[in-house]
Every structure is written in C-alpha cells, then in structure tokens.
Amino acid sequence: MTSYQRREQLIRIGRSLFAAKGFESVSVEEIASNAKVSKPIVYEHFGGKEGLYAVIVDREMQALTSTLTEALKDPDMHPRQIVERTALALLTYIEENAEGFQVLSRDSPSTDPSGSFSSLLGDISMRVEDLLIAAFKRQKLSVKGVPYYAQMLVGMTVFTGQYWADRPKVSKEQLAAYIVDLAWHGLSRLDSKPKLIFEGGKAAKARAKAERHGGAQPDAAKAADASDTSTDAEASDGTTAGDGRTEDEPDVQDVRRNVPDGE
C-alpha cells in the first residue's frame, strides 16, 4: 500500500473498533493487528490511538455538520419543513455513516469541549433557533421559548436516532414521519404564553387561595376553561387566542392541509 492507502485503512479499522468498543477499550496493538501491520506503523501515521481517534472524530464532525447545515440553509422554510429536513438529514447521516455516528455519540476522551458531539448539537440548535424565531415572528408568537423549543427538537431527533441506529426496524422516512408527527402536532397549536394549569407554583398558589376562601378546588375542566379565558383576555392586540395569529392570517390547520401527508 501507499502511505495514503495505509492511512485510510487505519482510519477505517479504527472507526470500526471505536464504534464497537469505545475509545478506552481499544488498544494500538488491536488496531495494528486488525490492519496486519506492526504497532510502529500506527504511531508513524497518527502518533498513537489518540491521534487516530481525533482524525476520525474530526472527519465525522465535518460530515455531519455539512449535512445538517445544508438541510437548514433556507431561512424562509415553513416550521414543519424545519422539523422534517432536520430529522431526515440526521437519519440519513446515521444510515449512511453508522460507525461514524456511533463514534461521535459515545463518550469522548477529548479535553476540547469545542470538538465534542454536544458542542456540534449546540451549534445546530442555534441554527434551528434562528429559523424558528423568524417563523414565530411571522405567526406573531412570543419568541421567549424558542431556544428551548430548538433544543427539544434537536434533542428529540438525536436521541431517537441513537435508538434507531441499534434498532432499525423502520425506514428512515417512517421514523422521520413519527418524529414530525409528534413535533408538528405539538407546534401547530402553540399558545403565545404557554403555562401550566395543574402543576407548578402558580397552580399551587391558586389552590391555596381557593382553600383560604373556603371554596372547593377547581376541577380540571374549570381550570382549563379559566386558562382559555385568560388567553382570550390577553389576545387584545388583534391576535387569535391560543395560536397567536392575527385575524387575517390563515389558520395553521389550513396550512397543514396544504402540506402533503408523510412529507
């Protein structure tokens, strides 16, 4: 083999071993044995398994970053399209680079946090956040919760992808449809100012106040009705209560009917 061919062989073997066993469980001797070379050859090319691991992680990070950035480059995407493209892009990467994804998603020995998988996901979440802010403003929704929604979407997709990587019993398109179904049906009817009705500090104060005045605790239906009434009162700026739309904007359900099922 040429020096380049040998280097690429060691990268392929190292990626397979790191994916299967993790960084700590793989030795230079094992890498060399699988490549049918002596240990000095591995040291010559990479300086040790740390150097080989760093090259593999860098390649996979670049590939995944490029894939997701390409999927999220359009600032005018419909919110549902953001979810669909992100899900499909990540699942396509996992399908085509199973070993590389396993290496990335395992615990990394790297001391450089900027080169970690979590750092990459943070960057992607920020990109999703930018797109969601634009979409929320068009729908006249509060953008206060957007950073959290972005983390939820990316986190849900990544963890589902990790599960699917070990249990690929459905196609990537079907899995993406599951992700989008859950995310979109949750996103399609967002309240401008969402709040908890039954749990949390405010709900506890409301119950305590009712008890002090000798009244019965409000049941679930009354509590929900009270929340809806409150939302109606808050929507005095011309928006439609509950979904933050102006009266001239199309209903989200109308938009959804124009989006082909399964896409």
Coordinates of C-alpha atoms in Angstrom, one line a residue:
M1 CA 0.0 0.0 0.0
T2 CA 1.0 3.6 -0.5
S3 CA 1.3 5.8 2.6
Y4 CA -2.1 7.4 1.8
Q5 CA -3.8 4.0 1.4
R6 CA -2.3 2.7 4.6
R7 CA -3.5 5.8 6.4
E8 CA -7.0 5.4 5.1
Q9 CA -7.0 1.7 6.0
L10 CA -6.1 2.5 9.6
I11 CA -8.8 5.1 9.8
R12 CA -11.4 2.6 8.5
I13 CA -10.3 0.0 11.0
G14 CA -10.0 2.4 13.9
R15 CA -13.5 3.8 13.2
S16 CA -15.0 0.3 13.3
L17 CA -13.2 -0.6 16.5
F18 CA -14.0 2.7 18.3
A19 CA -17.6 2.4 17.2
A20 CA -17.9 -1.2 18.5
K21 CA -15.9 -0.9 21.7
G22 CA -15.4 2.7 22.6
F23 CA -12.1 4.6 22.9
E24 CA -10.9 3.3 26.2
S25 CA -11.3 -0.4 25.2
V26 CA -9.3 -0.2 22.0
S27 CA -5.5 -0.5 22.0
V28 CA -2.9 0.4 19.5
E29 CA -2.0 -3.3 19.4
E30 CA -5.5 -4.3 18.4
I31 CA -5.6 -1.6 15.7
A32 CA -2.3 -2.8 14.3
S33 CA -3.4 -6.5 14.5
N34 CA -6.6 -5.8 12.5
A35 CA -4.6 -3.9 9.9
K36 CA -2.0 -6.6 9.8
V37 CA 0.8 -4.1 10.5
S38 CA 3.2 -3.5 13.3
K39 CA 2.4 -1.0 16.1
P40 CA 5.2 1.4 14.9
I41 CA 3.2 1.9 11.7
V42 CA 0.2 3.2 13.7
Y43 CA 2.5 5.5 15.7
E44 CA 4.1 6.7 12.5
H45 CA 0.9 7.8 11.0
F46 CA -1.1 9.1 14.0
G47 CA 1.3 9.2 17.0
G48 CA -1.0 6.7 18.9
K49 CA -4.6 5.9 19.2
E50 CA -5.4 9.4 20.4
G51 CA -4.3 10.9 17.2
L52 CA -6.2 8.3 15.1
Y53 CA -9.3 8.9 17.2
A54 CA -9.0 12.7 16.7
V55 CA -8.8 12.3 12.9
I56 CA -11.9 10.1 12.9
V57 CA -13.9 12.4 15.0
D58 CA -12.9 15.4 13.0
R59 CA -14.0 13.8 9.8
E60 CA -17.3 12.7 11.1
M61 CA -18.0 16.1 12.7
Q62 CA -17.3 17.8 9.4
A63 CA -19.6 15.4 7.5
L64 CA -22.5 15.7 10.0
T65 CA -22.1 19.5 10.2
S66 CA -22.2 19.8 6.4
T67 CA -25.2 17.6 6.2
L68 CA -27.3 19.5 8.8
T69 CA -26.1 22.9 7.7
E70 CA -27.2 22.1 4.1
A71 CA -30.6 21.0 5.4
L72 CA -31.1 24.2 7.4
K73 CA -29.8 26.8 5.0
D74 CA -33.1 28.2 3.8
P75 CA -34.3 30.9 6.2
D76 CA -37.8 31.0 4.7
M77 CA -38.7 27.4 5.4
H78 CA -42.1 26.6 6.8
P79 CA -41.7 25.5 10.5
R80 CA -42.8 21.9 9.7
Q81 CA -40.2 21.8 6.9
I82 CA -37.5 22.7 9.5
V83 CA -38.5 19.6 11.5
E84 CA -38.8 17.4 8.5
R85 CA -35.5 18.4 7.0
T86 CA -33.6 18.2 10.2
A87 CA -34.9 14.8 11.1
L88 CA -34.3 13.3 7.6
A89 CA -30.8 14.8 7.4
L90 CA -29.7 13.4 10.7
L91 CA -31.3 10.0 10.0
T92 CA -29.7 9.9 6.5
Y93 CA -26.3 10.5 8.1
I94 CA -26.9 7.8 10.6
E95 CA -28.0 5.3 7.9
E96 CA -25.0 6.1 5.7
N97 CA -22.4 6.5 8.4
A98 CA -23.5 4.1 11.2
E99 CA -20.0 3.6 12.6
G100 CA -19.1 7.3 12.5
F101 CA -22.3 8.2 14.3
Q102 CA -21.5 5.6 17.0
V103 CA -18.1 7.1 17.5
L104 CA -19.5 10.6 17.8
S105 CA -22.3 9.7 20.2
R106 CA -20.1 7.7 22.6
D107 CA -18.4 9.4 25.5
S108 CA -15.4 11.2 24.1
P109 CA -12.0 11.4 25.8
S110 CA -11.3 14.8 24.1
T111 CA -10.4 17.6 26.5
D112 CA -11.5 20.1 23.9
P113 CA -15.2 20.9 24.5
S114 CA -15.4 22.7 21.2
G115 CA -14.8 19.5 19.4
S116 CA -17.4 17.4 21.2
F117 CA -20.6 16.0 19.8
S118 CA -22.6 18.0 22.3
S119 CA -20.9 21.2 21.0
L120 CA -22.0 20.3 17.5
L121 CA -25.6 19.7 18.6
G122 CA -25.4 23.1 20.3
D123 CA -24.4 24.8 17.1
I124 CA -27.2 23.0 15.2
S125 CA -29.7 24.0 17.9
M126 CA -28.7 27.6 17.5
R127 CA -29.3 27.4 13.7
V128 CA -32.7 25.9 14.3
E129 CA -33.4 28.6 16.9
D130 CA -32.7 31.3 14.2
L131 CA -35.1 29.7 11.8
L132 CA -37.8 29.2 14.5
I133 CA -37.5 32.9 15.6
A134 CA -38.3 34.0 12.1
A135 CA -41.2 31.6 11.8
F136 CA -42.6 32.6 15.2
K137 CA -42.5 36.3 14.4
R138 CA -44.4 35.6 11.2
Q139 CA -47.1 33.9 13.2
K140 CA -46.9 36.6 15.9
L141 CA -45.9 34.2 18.6
S142 CA -43.7 35.1 21.5
V143 CA -40.1 34.1 20.8
K144 CA -39.2 33.8 24.5
G145 CA -39.4 30.0 24.5
V146 CA -37.7 29.5 21.1
P147 CA -34.2 28.5 22.5
Y148 CA -35.9 25.7 24.4
Y149 CA -38.1 24.6 21.5
A150 CA -34.9 24.3 19.4
Q151 CA -33.2 22.2 22.0
M152 CA -36.3 20.0 22.3
L153 CA -36.5 19.4 18.5
V154 CA -32.8 18.6 18.1
G155 CA -32.6 16.5 21.3
M156 CA -35.7 14.5 20.4
T157 CA -34.4 13.8 16.9
V158 CA -30.8 12.9 18.1
F159 CA -31.9 10.5 20.9
T160 CA -34.5 8.9 18.6
G161 CA -31.8 8.5 16.0
Q162 CA -29.5 6.8 18.6
Y163 CA -32.2 4.4 19.5
W164 CA -33.0 3.7 15.8
A165 CA -29.3 3.1 15.0
D166 CA -29.4 0.0 17.2
R167 CA -33.0 -1.0 16.2
P168 CA -33.5 -0.1 12.5
K169 CA -36.9 -1.8 12.3
V170 CA -38.5 1.0 10.3
S171 CA -37.2 3.1 7.4
K172 CA -35.7 6.5 7.9
E173 CA -38.7 8.1 6.2
Q174 CA -41.1 6.4 8.5
L175 CA -39.1 7.3 11.6
A176 CA -38.9 10.9 10.4
A177 CA -42.7 10.8 10.0
Y178 CA -43.1 9.7 13.6
I179 CA -40.8 12.5 14.8
V180 CA -42.6 15.1 12.7
D181 CA -46.0 13.9 13.7
L182 CA -45.2 14.3 17.4
A183 CA -43.3 17.6 17.0
W184 CA -45.6 19.2 14.5
H185 CA -48.9 18.4 16.3
G186 CA -47.3 20.0 19.3
L187 CA -46.0 23.0 17.4
S188 CA -49.1 23.7 15.3
R189 CA -51.2 25.0 18.2
L190 CA -48.7 26.8 20.4
D191 CA -50.0 29.3 22.9
S192 CA -48.3 32.7 22.8
K193 CA -47.7 32.5 26.5
P194 CA -47.9 28.8 27.5
K195 CA -48.4 28.0 31.2
L196 CA -49.0 25.0 33.4
I197 CA -52.6 24.6 34.6
F198 CA -52.4 21.8 37.2
E199 CA -48.7 21.7 38.4
G200 CA -46.1 24.3 39.4
G201 CA -46.0 27.2 41.8
K202 CA -48.8 29.3 40.2
A203 CA -51.2 26.4 40.3
A204 CA -50.4 25.7 43.9
K205 CA -51.0 29.3 44.8
A206 CA -54.4 29.2 43.1
R207 CA -55.4 26.1 45.0
A208 CA -54.2 27.6 48.3
K209 CA -56.1 30.8 47.6
A210 CA -59.3 28.8 46.8
E211 CA -58.9 26.9 50.1
R212 CA -58.4 30.1 52.1
H213 CA -61.6 31.4 50.8
G214 CA -63.4 28.1 51.7
G215 CA -64.1 27.1 48.1
A216 CA -63.6 23.8 46.5
Q217 CA -60.5 23.2 44.4
P218 CA -61.3 23.9 40.8
D219 CA -61.6 20.7 38.7
A220 CA -59.6 20.1 35.5
A221 CA -62.3 21.3 33.2
K222 CA -62.8 24.6 35.1
A223 CA -59.1 25.1 35.3
A224 CA -58.7 24.6 31.5
D225 CA -61.6 26.9 30.8
A226 CA -60.1 29.5 33.1
S227 CA -56.8 29.3 31.1
D228 CA -58.6 29.7 27.8
T229 CA -60.5 32.7 29.1
S230 CA -57.3 34.2 30.3
T231 CA -55.7 33.7 26.9
D232 CA -58.7 35.3 25.2
A233 CA -58.2 38.3 27.5
E234 CA -54.5 38.5 26.7
A235 CA -55.1 38.5 23.0
S236 CA -56.3 42.1 22.9
D237 CA -53.7 43.1 20.2
G238 CA -55.7 41.6 17.3
T239 CA -54.3 38.1 17.6
T240 CA -56.4 34.9 17.7
A241 CA -56.4 33.5 21.2
G242 CA -54.4 30.3 21.7
D243 CA -52.3 30.3 18.5
G244 CA -51.1 33.9 18.3
R245 CA -52.4 34.5 14.7
T246 CA -53.9 37.8 13.5
E247 CA -57.4 37.5 12.2
D248 CA -56.2 38.0 8.6
E249 CA -53.7 35.1 8.9
P250 CA -54.6 31.6 7.6
D251 CA -55.4 29.0 10.2
V252 CA -52.5 26.7 10.9
Q253 CA -54.7 23.7 10.1
D254 CA -55.3 25.3 6.7
V255 CA -51.6 25.4 6.2
R256 CA -51.2 21.8 7.3
R257 CA -53.9 20.7 4.9
N258 CA -51.7 22.1 2.1
V259 CA -48.7 20.0 3.2
P260 CA -48.8 16.5 1.7
D261 CA -49.1 13.8 4.3
G262 CA -45.9 11.9 5.1
E263 CA -43.6 14.6 4.0

